[in-house]
Structure formats: structure tokens, C-alpha cells
Short mmCIF file of C-alpha atoms in Angstrom, two decimals:
data_model
loop_
_atom_site.label_atom_id
_atom_site.label_comp_id
_atom_site.label_asym_id
_atom_site.label_seq_id
_atom_site.Cartn_x
_atom_site.Cartn_y
_atom_site.Cartn_z
CA MET A 1322 -70.98 87.97 -40.11
CA THR A 1323 -72.27 85.10 -38.00
CA VAL A 1324 -71.31 82.53 -40.67
CA LYS A 1325 -67.72 83.54 -40.23
CA GLN A 1326 -67.65 83.05 -36.46
CA PRO A 1327 -66.69 79.32 -36.45
CA ALA A 1328 -63.81 79.95 -38.86
CA ARG A 1329 -62.59 82.80 -36.68
CA ARG A 1330 -62.83 80.65 -33.58
CA SER A 1331 -60.90 77.89 -35.37
CA GLU A 1332 -58.22 80.34 -36.33
CA ARG A 1333 -57.96 81.61 -32.76
CA SER A 1334 -57.62 78.04 -31.46
CA LYS A 1335 -54.95 77.27 -34.02
CA GLN A 1336 -52.94 80.33 -33.05
CA ALA A 1337 -53.30 79.47 -29.34
CA ILE A 1338 -52.08 75.92 -30.03
CA LEU A 1339 -49.06 77.12 -32.03
CA ALA A 1340 -48.15 79.67 -29.36
CA ALA A 1341 -48.51 77.05 -26.61
CA ALA A 1342 -46.36 74.58 -28.56
CA ALA A 1343 -43.60 77.16 -29.04
CA GLU A 1344 -43.64 78.18 -25.36
CA LEU A 1345 -43.63 74.62 -24.02
CA LEU A 1346 -40.95 73.55 -26.43
CA ALA A 1347 -38.65 76.27 -25.11
CA GLU A 1348 -39.55 75.35 -21.51
CA VAL A 1349 -39.30 71.53 -21.53
CA GLY A 1350 -37.63 70.59 -24.84
CA PHE A 1351 -39.00 68.40 -27.58
CA PRO A 1352 -38.56 64.96 -25.96
CA LYS A 1353 -40.68 65.95 -22.93
CA LEU A 1354 -43.25 67.94 -24.90
CA THR A 1355 -46.70 66.29 -24.99
CA ILE A 1356 -49.90 66.94 -26.93
CA GLU A 1357 -51.71 66.91 -23.56
CA ALA A 1358 -49.58 69.78 -22.26
CA ILE A 1359 -50.06 71.80 -25.45
CA ALA A 1360 -53.83 71.27 -25.25
CA ALA A 1361 -53.95 72.30 -21.59
CA ARG A 1362 -51.87 75.44 -22.17
CA ALA A 1363 -53.91 76.42 -25.25
CA GLY A 1364 -57.23 75.74 -23.48
CA VAL A 1365 -58.45 73.23 -26.06
CA GLY A 1366 -59.10 69.49 -26.08
CA LYS A 1367 -56.51 67.01 -27.34
CA GLN A 1368 -58.89 66.03 -30.13
CA THR A 1369 -58.85 69.59 -31.43
CA ILE A 1370 -55.10 69.30 -31.94
CA TYR A 1371 -55.31 65.88 -33.55
CA ARG A 1372 -57.98 67.18 -35.94
CA TRP A 1373 -55.39 69.48 -37.49
CA TRP A 1374 -52.03 67.81 -36.87
CA PRO A 1375 -50.99 64.14 -36.99
CA SER A 1376 -48.12 64.39 -34.49
CA LYS A 1377 -46.38 66.72 -32.07
CA GLY A 1378 -43.62 67.08 -34.66
CA ALA A 1379 -46.18 68.47 -37.12
CA VAL A 1380 -47.45 71.02 -34.56
CA VAL A 1381 -43.91 72.11 -33.81
CA PHE A 1382 -43.16 72.47 -37.51
CA ASP A 1383 -46.16 74.77 -37.96
CA ALA A 1384 -45.10 76.73 -34.88
CA LEU A 1385 -41.66 77.11 -36.47
CA LEU A 1386 -43.13 78.21 -39.82
CA SER A 1387 -45.45 80.72 -38.18
CA ARG A 1388 -42.40 82.21 -36.37
CA MET A 1389 -40.58 82.46 -39.67
CA GLY A 1390 -43.48 84.12 -41.48
CA GLU A 1391 -44.38 81.35 -43.91
CA ASP A 1392 -46.10 82.42 -47.10
CA GLY A 1393 -43.80 85.40 -47.19
CA ASP A 1394 -42.26 86.11 -50.57
CA LEU A 1395 -39.24 83.83 -50.92
CA THR A 1396 -37.70 85.65 -53.88
CA LEU A 1397 -34.21 86.74 -52.86
CA PRO A 1398 -32.96 90.29 -53.36
CA ASP A 1399 -31.34 90.78 -56.75
CA THR A 1400 -29.54 94.10 -56.94
CA GLY A 1401 -27.32 92.79 -59.70
CA ASP A 1402 -24.40 92.58 -57.23
CA LEU A 1403 -24.07 88.97 -56.06
CA ALA A 1404 -21.46 89.82 -53.42
CA ALA A 1405 -23.69 92.39 -51.74
CA ASP A 1406 -26.82 90.22 -52.02
CA LEU A 1407 -25.03 87.18 -50.59
CA ARG A 1408 -23.73 89.14 -47.62
CA LEU A 1409 -27.20 90.52 -46.91
CA LEU A 1410 -28.80 87.09 -47.27
CA LEU A 1411 -26.28 85.36 -45.03
CA ARG A 1412 -26.42 88.09 -42.38
CA GLY A 1413 -30.18 87.54 -42.25
CA THR A 1414 -29.85 83.74 -42.19
CA VAL A 1415 -27.26 83.83 -39.44
CA ALA A 1416 -29.34 86.26 -37.36
CA GLU A 1417 -32.40 84.06 -37.73
CA MET A 1418 -30.55 80.84 -36.84
CA GLY A 1419 -28.85 82.51 -33.89
CA ASP A 1420 -32.16 83.87 -32.53
CA PRO A 1421 -32.95 82.23 -29.15
CA GLY A 1422 -36.57 81.71 -30.27
CA PHE A 1423 -35.41 79.62 -33.21
CA GLN A 1424 -33.21 77.25 -31.20
CA ALA A 1425 -35.79 74.90 -29.70
CA PRO A 1426 -38.09 74.49 -32.74
CA GLY A 1427 -35.19 74.51 -35.22
CA ARG A 1428 -33.29 71.78 -33.38
CA ALA A 1429 -36.44 69.77 -32.70
CA MET A 1430 -37.27 69.78 -36.42
CA THR A 1431 -33.77 68.68 -37.39
CA THR A 1432 -34.09 65.81 -34.92
CA GLU A 1433 -37.62 64.78 -35.80
CA ILE A 1434 -37.16 64.63 -39.57
CA GLN A 1435 -34.49 61.96 -38.99
CA THR A 1436 -37.12 59.47 -37.85
CA ASP A 1437 -40.46 60.81 -39.15
CA PRO A 1438 -40.67 60.44 -42.95
CA ALA A 1439 -44.02 62.27 -43.26
CA LEU A 1440 -42.65 65.26 -41.38
CA ALA A 1441 -39.42 65.09 -43.39
CA ARG A 1442 -41.47 65.34 -46.58
CA GLU A 1443 -43.39 68.37 -45.25
CA TYR A 1444 -40.15 70.01 -44.15
CA ARG A 1445 -38.66 69.49 -47.56
CA GLU A 1446 -41.73 70.68 -49.47
CA ARG A 1447 -42.68 73.67 -47.34
CA LEU A 1448 -39.38 74.99 -46.01
CA LEU A 1449 -36.13 73.52 -47.27
CA GLY A 1450 -37.02 73.04 -50.94
CA PRO A 1451 -38.45 76.53 -51.54
CA ASN A 1452 -35.44 78.14 -49.82
CA LEU A 1453 -32.92 76.19 -51.88
CA GLU A 1454 -34.87 76.93 -55.07
CA ALA A 1455 -34.93 80.66 -54.32
CA MET A 1456 -31.15 80.58 -53.87
CA LYS A 1457 -30.69 78.71 -57.14
CA THR A 1458 -32.86 81.23 -58.97
CA ARG A 1459 -30.64 84.04 -57.66
CA LEU A 1460 -27.51 82.14 -58.70
CA ARG A 1461 -28.88 81.53 -62.21
CA SER A 1462 -29.35 85.25 -62.60
CA ALA A 1463 -25.78 85.80 -61.34
CA ARG A 1464 -24.53 83.25 -63.84
CA GLU A 1465 -26.21 85.15 -66.64
CA ALA A 1466 -24.49 88.29 -65.36
CA GLY A 1467 -21.13 86.50 -65.49
CA GLN A 1468 -20.64 86.46 -61.69
CA VAL A 1469 -20.86 82.67 -61.41
CA ALA A 1470 -18.77 80.31 -63.56
CA ALA A 1471 -20.75 78.46 -66.24
CA ASP A 1472 -19.65 75.02 -65.04
CA VAL A 1473 -20.70 75.48 -61.40
CA ASP A 1474 -23.25 72.87 -60.27
CA LEU A 1475 -25.94 74.96 -58.62
CA ASP A 1476 -27.08 72.10 -56.35
CA VAL A 1477 -23.59 71.98 -54.88
CA ALA A 1478 -23.33 75.77 -54.87
CA VAL A 1479 -26.34 76.23 -52.57
CA GLU A 1480 -24.82 73.68 -50.18
CA VAL A 1481 -21.52 75.55 -50.17
CA ILE A 1482 -23.47 78.71 -49.22
CA PHE A 1483 -25.84 77.32 -46.57
CA GLY A 1484 -23.94 74.19 -45.45
CA PRO A 1485 -21.24 75.96 -43.42
CA VAL A 1486 -23.81 78.06 -41.54
CA TYR A 1487 -25.99 75.07 -40.81
CA TYR A 1488 -22.97 73.05 -39.66
CA ARG A 1489 -21.78 75.81 -37.30
CA TRP A 1490 -25.30 76.28 -35.94
CA LEU A 1491 -26.17 72.62 -35.39
CA LEU A 1492 -22.84 71.63 -33.87
CA ARG A 1493 -22.43 74.95 -32.02
CA LEU A 1494 -18.99 75.51 -33.51
CA GLY A 1495 -18.80 79.27 -33.11
CA PRO A 1496 -20.64 82.61 -33.06
CA LEU A 1497 -23.32 83.39 -35.63
CA ASP A 1498 -22.66 87.06 -36.25
CA ASP A 1499 -22.22 89.50 -39.13
CA ALA A 1500 -18.47 88.89 -39.33
CA TYR A 1501 -19.09 85.18 -39.76
CA ALA A 1502 -21.80 85.76 -42.38
CA ASP A 1503 -19.44 88.02 -44.32
CA ALA A 1504 -16.61 85.46 -44.15
CA VAL A 1505 -18.85 82.69 -45.52
CA ALA A 1506 -20.23 85.03 -48.20
CA GLY A 1507 -16.70 85.98 -49.26
CA MET A 1508 -15.53 82.37 -49.50
CA ALA A 1509 -18.69 81.23 -51.27
CA LEU A 1510 -18.27 84.02 -53.78
CA SER A 1511 -14.69 82.92 -54.55
CA ALA A 1512 -15.90 79.33 -54.80
CA LEU A 1513 -18.50 80.24 -57.43
CA ARG A 1514 -16.37 82.37 -59.72
CA MET B 787 -2.10 34.13 -17.70
CA THR B 788 -4.95 33.64 -15.27
CA VAL B 789 -4.67 37.18 -13.94
CA LYS B 790 -5.54 38.48 -17.38
CA GLN B 791 -8.75 36.47 -17.73
CA PRO B 792 -11.11 39.02 -16.12
CA ALA B 793 -9.78 41.79 -18.32
CA ARG B 794 -10.23 39.61 -21.38
CA ARG B 795 -13.76 38.74 -20.34
CA SER B 796 -14.52 42.43 -19.79
CA GLU B 797 -13.23 43.26 -23.22
CA ARG B 798 -15.34 40.49 -24.76
CA SER B 799 -18.45 41.81 -22.96
CA LYS B 800 -17.73 45.35 -24.10
CA GLN B 801 -17.39 44.27 -27.72
CA ALA B 802 -20.60 42.21 -27.47
CA ILE B 803 -22.44 45.23 -26.05
CA LEU B 804 -21.17 47.57 -28.78
CA ALA B 805 -22.07 45.08 -31.51
CA ALA B 806 -25.56 44.56 -30.02
CA ALA B 807 -26.09 48.32 -29.77
CA ALA B 808 -25.12 48.82 -33.43
CA GLU B 809 -27.36 45.98 -34.62
CA LEU B 810 -30.39 47.04 -32.58
CA LEU B 811 -29.97 50.65 -33.56
CA ALA B 812 -30.18 49.68 -37.23
CA GLU B 813 -33.17 47.43 -36.53
CA VAL B 814 -35.38 49.61 -34.31
CA GLY B 815 -33.90 53.12 -34.46
CA PHE B 816 -32.59 55.22 -31.59
CA PRO B 817 -35.91 56.30 -30.02
CA LYS B 818 -37.02 52.66 -29.51
CA LEU B 819 -33.60 51.35 -28.50
CA THR B 820 -33.39 50.32 -24.82
CA ILE B 821 -30.54 49.35 -22.52
CA GLU B 822 -32.58 46.23 -21.65
CA ALA B 823 -32.63 45.09 -25.27
CA ILE B 824 -28.90 45.74 -25.70
CA ALA B 825 -28.17 43.73 -22.52
CA ALA B 826 -30.38 40.82 -23.67
CA ARG B 827 -28.82 40.73 -27.14
CA ALA B 828 -25.28 40.94 -25.73
CA GLY B 829 -25.99 38.31 -23.08
CA VAL B 830 -25.03 40.55 -20.16
CA GLY B 831 -26.92 42.18 -17.30
CA LYS B 832 -28.15 45.79 -17.49
CA GLN B 833 -25.82 46.67 -14.63
CA THR B 834 -22.83 45.60 -16.71
CA ILE B 835 -23.77 48.23 -19.28
CA TYR B 836 -24.38 50.94 -16.69
CA ARG B 837 -20.99 50.20 -15.12
CA TRP B 838 -19.29 51.44 -18.29
CA TRP B 839 -21.76 53.86 -19.88
CA PRO B 840 -24.05 56.48 -18.33
CA SER B 841 -26.73 56.45 -21.05
CA LYS B 842 -27.79 54.68 -24.23
CA GLY B 843 -26.48 57.69 -26.15
CA ALA B 844 -23.02 57.03 -24.70
CA VAL B 845 -23.16 53.34 -25.74
CA VAL B 846 -24.21 54.32 -29.24
CA PHE B 847 -21.41 56.87 -29.44
CA ASP B 848 -18.84 54.20 -28.55
CA ALA B 849 -20.41 51.84 -31.09
CA LEU B 850 -20.04 54.61 -33.68
CA LEU B 851 -16.41 55.27 -32.72
CA SER B 852 -15.52 51.59 -32.81
CA ARG B 853 -17.00 51.41 -36.35
CA MET B 854 -14.91 54.40 -37.34
CA GLY B 855 -11.70 52.98 -35.89
CA GLU B 856 -11.13 55.46 -33.09
CA ASP B 857 -7.55 55.88 -31.92
CA GLY B 858 -6.49 55.71 -35.56
CA ASP B 859 -3.98 58.34 -36.60
CA LEU B 860 -5.93 61.49 -37.42
CA THR B 861 -3.11 63.24 -39.28
CA LEU B 862 -4.35 64.02 -42.78
CA PRO B 863 -2.33 63.14 -45.88
CA ASP B 864 0.03 65.93 -46.89
CA THR B 865 1.50 65.31 -50.33
CA GLY B 866 2.16 69.02 -50.76
CA ASP B 867 -0.73 69.23 -53.24
CA LEU B 868 -3.78 70.59 -51.40
CA ALA B 869 -6.12 69.98 -54.34
CA ALA B 870 -5.26 66.28 -54.51
CA ASP B 871 -5.31 65.84 -50.72
CA LEU B 872 -8.66 67.59 -50.40
CA ARG B 873 -10.22 65.42 -53.11
CA LEU B 874 -8.91 62.26 -51.43
CA LEU B 875 -10.08 63.38 -48.00
CA LEU B 876 -13.57 64.35 -49.18
CA ARG B 877 -13.98 61.15 -51.21
CA GLY B 878 -13.23 59.23 -48.02
CA THR B 879 -15.53 61.40 -45.89
CA VAL B 880 -18.39 61.10 -48.36
CA ALA B 881 -17.94 57.31 -48.63
CA GLU B 882 -17.97 56.99 -44.85
CA MET B 883 -21.05 59.18 -44.38
CA GLY B 884 -22.89 57.41 -47.19
CA ASP B 885 -22.12 53.95 -45.75
CA PRO B 886 -25.38 52.26 -44.66
CA GLY B 887 -23.71 51.17 -41.41
CA PHE B 888 -23.02 54.80 -40.50
CA GLN B 889 -26.59 56.04 -41.01
CA ALA B 890 -28.26 54.88 -37.79
CA PRO B 891 -25.46 55.71 -35.31
CA GLY B 892 -24.47 58.90 -37.15
CA ARG B 893 -28.00 60.28 -37.16
CA ALA B 894 -28.68 59.12 -33.60
CA MET B 895 -25.58 60.99 -32.40
CA THR B 896 -26.55 64.17 -34.22
CA THR B 897 -29.94 63.96 -32.56
CA GLU B 898 -28.76 63.07 -29.06
CA ILE B 899 -26.12 65.77 -28.74
CA GLN B 900 -28.91 68.34 -29.19
CA THR B 901 -30.37 67.45 -25.79
CA ASP B 902 -27.57 65.64 -23.88
CA PRO B 903 -24.83 68.11 -22.89
CA ALA B 904 -22.52 65.41 -21.44
CA LEU B 905 -22.68 63.42 -24.67
CA ALA B 906 -22.24 66.61 -26.71
CA ARG B 907 -19.02 67.30 -24.78
CA GLU B 908 -17.73 63.78 -25.45
CA TYR B 909 -18.66 64.06 -29.12
CA ARG B 910 -16.80 67.33 -29.40
CA GLU B 911 -13.72 66.13 -27.49
CA ARG B 912 -13.36 62.67 -28.99
CA LEU B 913 -14.64 63.02 -32.56
CA LEU B 914 -15.54 66.45 -33.89
CA GLY B 915 -12.72 68.48 -32.32
CA PRO B 916 -9.83 66.19 -33.35
CA ASN B 917 -11.17 65.99 -36.92
CA LEU B 918 -11.50 69.74 -37.28
CA GLU B 919 -8.04 70.24 -35.76
CA ALA B 920 -6.47 67.76 -38.19
CA MET B 921 -8.02 69.67 -41.08
CA LYS B 922 -6.74 72.97 -39.73
CA THR B 923 -3.24 71.54 -39.38
CA ARG B 924 -3.33 70.51 -43.05
CA LEU B 925 -4.59 73.96 -44.07
CA ARG B 926 -1.83 75.69 -42.09
CA SER B 927 0.73 73.69 -44.03
CA ALA B 928 -1.05 74.62 -47.28
CA ARG B 929 -0.97 78.27 -46.24
CA GLU B 930 2.80 78.07 -45.71
CA ALA B 931 3.04 76.56 -49.20
CA GLY B 932 1.10 79.50 -50.61
CA GLN B 933 -1.98 77.42 -51.54
CA VAL B 934 -4.28 79.14 -49.06
CA ALA B 935 -4.63 82.92 -48.82
CA ALA B 936 -3.02 84.47 -45.74
CA ASP B 937 -6.24 86.17 -44.61
CA VAL B 938 -8.43 83.06 -44.65
CA ASP B 939 -9.98 82.28 -41.25
CA LEU B 940 -9.22 78.59 -40.76
CA ASP B 941 -12.22 78.04 -38.46
CA VAL B 942 -14.49 79.19 -41.27
CA ALA B 943 -12.42 77.30 -43.85
CA VAL B 944 -12.99 73.90 -42.21
CA GLU B 945 -16.72 74.62 -42.13
CA VAL B 946 -16.68 75.49 -45.84
CA ILE B 947 -15.01 72.12 -46.49
CA PHE B 948 -17.08 69.85 -44.22
CA GLY B 949 -20.31 71.89 -43.89
CA PRO B 950 -21.68 71.21 -47.39
CA VAL B 951 -21.13 67.44 -47.04
CA TYR B 952 -22.71 67.33 -43.60
CA TYR B 953 -25.67 69.41 -44.82
CA ARG B 954 -26.26 67.15 -47.84
CA TRP B 955 -25.94 64.04 -45.66
CA LEU B 956 -28.16 65.14 -42.79
CA LEU B 957 -30.93 66.61 -44.95
CA ARG B 958 -30.57 63.91 -47.64
CA LEU B 959 -30.19 66.50 -50.37
CA GLY B 960 -28.43 64.34 -52.94
CA PRO B 961 -26.02 61.50 -53.64
CA LEU B 962 -22.76 61.18 -51.68
CA ASP B 963 -20.41 59.98 -54.40
CA ASP B 964 -16.96 60.76 -55.81
CA ALA B 965 -18.34 63.33 -58.27
CA TYR B 966 -19.92 65.22 -55.38
CA ALA B 967 -16.75 65.01 -53.27
CA ASP B 968 -14.71 66.39 -56.18
CA ALA B 969 -17.19 69.23 -56.76
CA VAL B 970 -17.02 70.30 -53.10
CA ALA B 971 -13.22 69.96 -53.09
CA GLY B 972 -12.97 72.12 -56.21
CA MET B 973 -15.20 74.85 -54.80
CA ALA B 974 -13.51 74.77 -51.39
CA LEU B 975 -10.13 75.11 -53.07
CA SER B 976 -11.28 78.20 -54.99
CA ALA B 977 -12.76 79.58 -51.77
CA LEU B 978 -9.43 79.28 -49.95
CA ARG B 979 -7.15 80.80 -52.53
#
């Protein structure tokens, strides 16, 4: 048991750092967030943070992923009915993006990946890429079932599904509710047939 | 003639400031851009800049608008053929967003409006809102011509048209070329029928 103690302590520190980062981000916003403040709130030294993360953007990204339940199974529901699955998926996406707890880290990430190439690569590899791939896998299965036209470019298709939601969220164009999710799902479905 | 001199000098200073802001933005990026550097490059005092703009975000926004030819007529082409008009519009949008000169100010704006409510209001009133309204006007005419289904929500429709392009641009998901514009136009058209 004793051999495992340091690993457990490490894990506790990591969780405290991620929780502190998420709290402070919501309180002061990304531009004013500092590694010093995260360290103080988490009760660790700055060096402890820098041992695991290269930048405050990287800490915030991990805080975001831990909120979203990373390492969860990304396979999308496949009931055989694309219309129903798309509605369910978009209702979930919209609820997640509209969640107050997602606002600060989600917007900070979108901002940071514009100027931090290393973070942009991580974002793409660990979050964006796997999500788009899961959607494409579901659409391939729908294509085999004859619910998606054979000539539809799946790279464009996933953007037609997620792009409108992302656009509305980022530019705060309107409510993110079930009615909106259903409207996008309905239009996307027509677009793919 | 002499009475007009100060106004002409003002206009020259303004243009020099906007050009300096655009150049420096491309050279150093928004986070490292300073009002001091813009003033030095434009050959004016800092106070001259602060007399006209409240923040560096506001200067950058005007630099972006002057690149885009603000005050141009925003009415979209209406040949009576929505498919053709949508392809033309999206080819133009995609070319503009893919233009290297648009990258720095476009991304800086997207970032800044996340944390600067005054700038976000200006962005919405002077750029985003008028563009979305122009699109809705075109779609209303298409609806009267029977090319858009009566029950389509036009607020969602404009997001289905512009959202995918914005998403691909901001997250650098793929090329912004004519083939892409045509693919989005084709899917959007199916979505609206």
C-alpha cells in the first residue's frame, strides 16, 4: 500500500489544480488567470503545476476535458434511425455548450488555440478530432442504411451538423435549447439525403 | 480650402493608424500588439489614437472593417435563382475568410469579443447583424418564390449557411476553396427546401 501513496498524492494534487483552474477561470476570466493564483488556490507550488503542464492554456484544457468526462466512450448511439440519433446527439451537444460551467473554459480554449499551436494540436488530437471521427462513423453507417446520399462529403457533413451550433454558441446568436437542436437536426437531415 | 485642412489631416492620421494596426497585427499577433507600437508606426501620439478608439480591440475592428470595405451595399444578389446566388455568395465568403490578410484581424476579433462586451456590441451592430439580416432578406425572397419551405426558421437557416464555413475557418478543419463553398451551398439548399 505504501508504494502507492505518492501516486495517490499526485492524483489528489492534480485534481485540486484542475478544480482551482476551473473555479478561477469562471471568477476572473482567462486573460487574468495566472499560474500563481491556481497554485495558491490548489495549495501547491507553482513548480508542481509546471511539472505537469507547459502553460495555463494546457491546464485549462485539462480542466475542460475533466468536466466533459474525457476517456468516456465516444461511439455515438446508432439505433438505425439517423433522424432520432441526430436529434438526441444535438440536444446533448446544445445542453453541454449552453451549460454555464462550460462557458469560461470552452471560450478560453477557442481563444487560446488561435495563438498557441501546441495547445491547438492537443485540442485537435484529444477533443475535436475524436468527436468529428465519431460523427463520421455514425454517418457512414447511415449511408450504408441508405439514409445519407452516396455523394455526400462526410467532412462537409459533420461541419453542417456541428457548425451551426458552434456558430450560435460562440457568437451568442440565440438560445441553445431542445427546439433549436431539433431544428438543426431536421435541416442537417434534409441536407444529407 | 484651408478650412478643410484639419479634417484632411485627421483622415490621413486615421488611415495611417488603421494601416499600422493591420501591419503590426500580422507581424506580432493580437496579444503582443500595443497602442504604443501602433502610434509609433503611424507617426502619431498615443493620445491621438485614444481620442478616436477606446481600446486596441476597437482599432483592430476598424482596421478589419476598412479591409472589408464597410459601408458597401450589403444587399445580396437576387437573380431569382437561390442555388446560383448561394454558390456565388459562399464562394465570395470563403475567399474572403481564406485571404491571408483577413486571418490576423478576423481571429483577433473573434477572440476579443469573448471578453470585451463593448466591442462585442459593435461587432454585432456593424458587421455580424447586417450580414445576417441581408441573408435573411434574400431567403425571404426565395421563400416567396417557393425555393425555401414555408416552415423553415430563417434564424436557423442563416446559421446552417454560414456556420459550417465559420467552423471550418476558425478551427482550421480544411481548405476554403470553391469546391467547399459549392458543397456547403448544395447541402444548405437541400436543408432549406
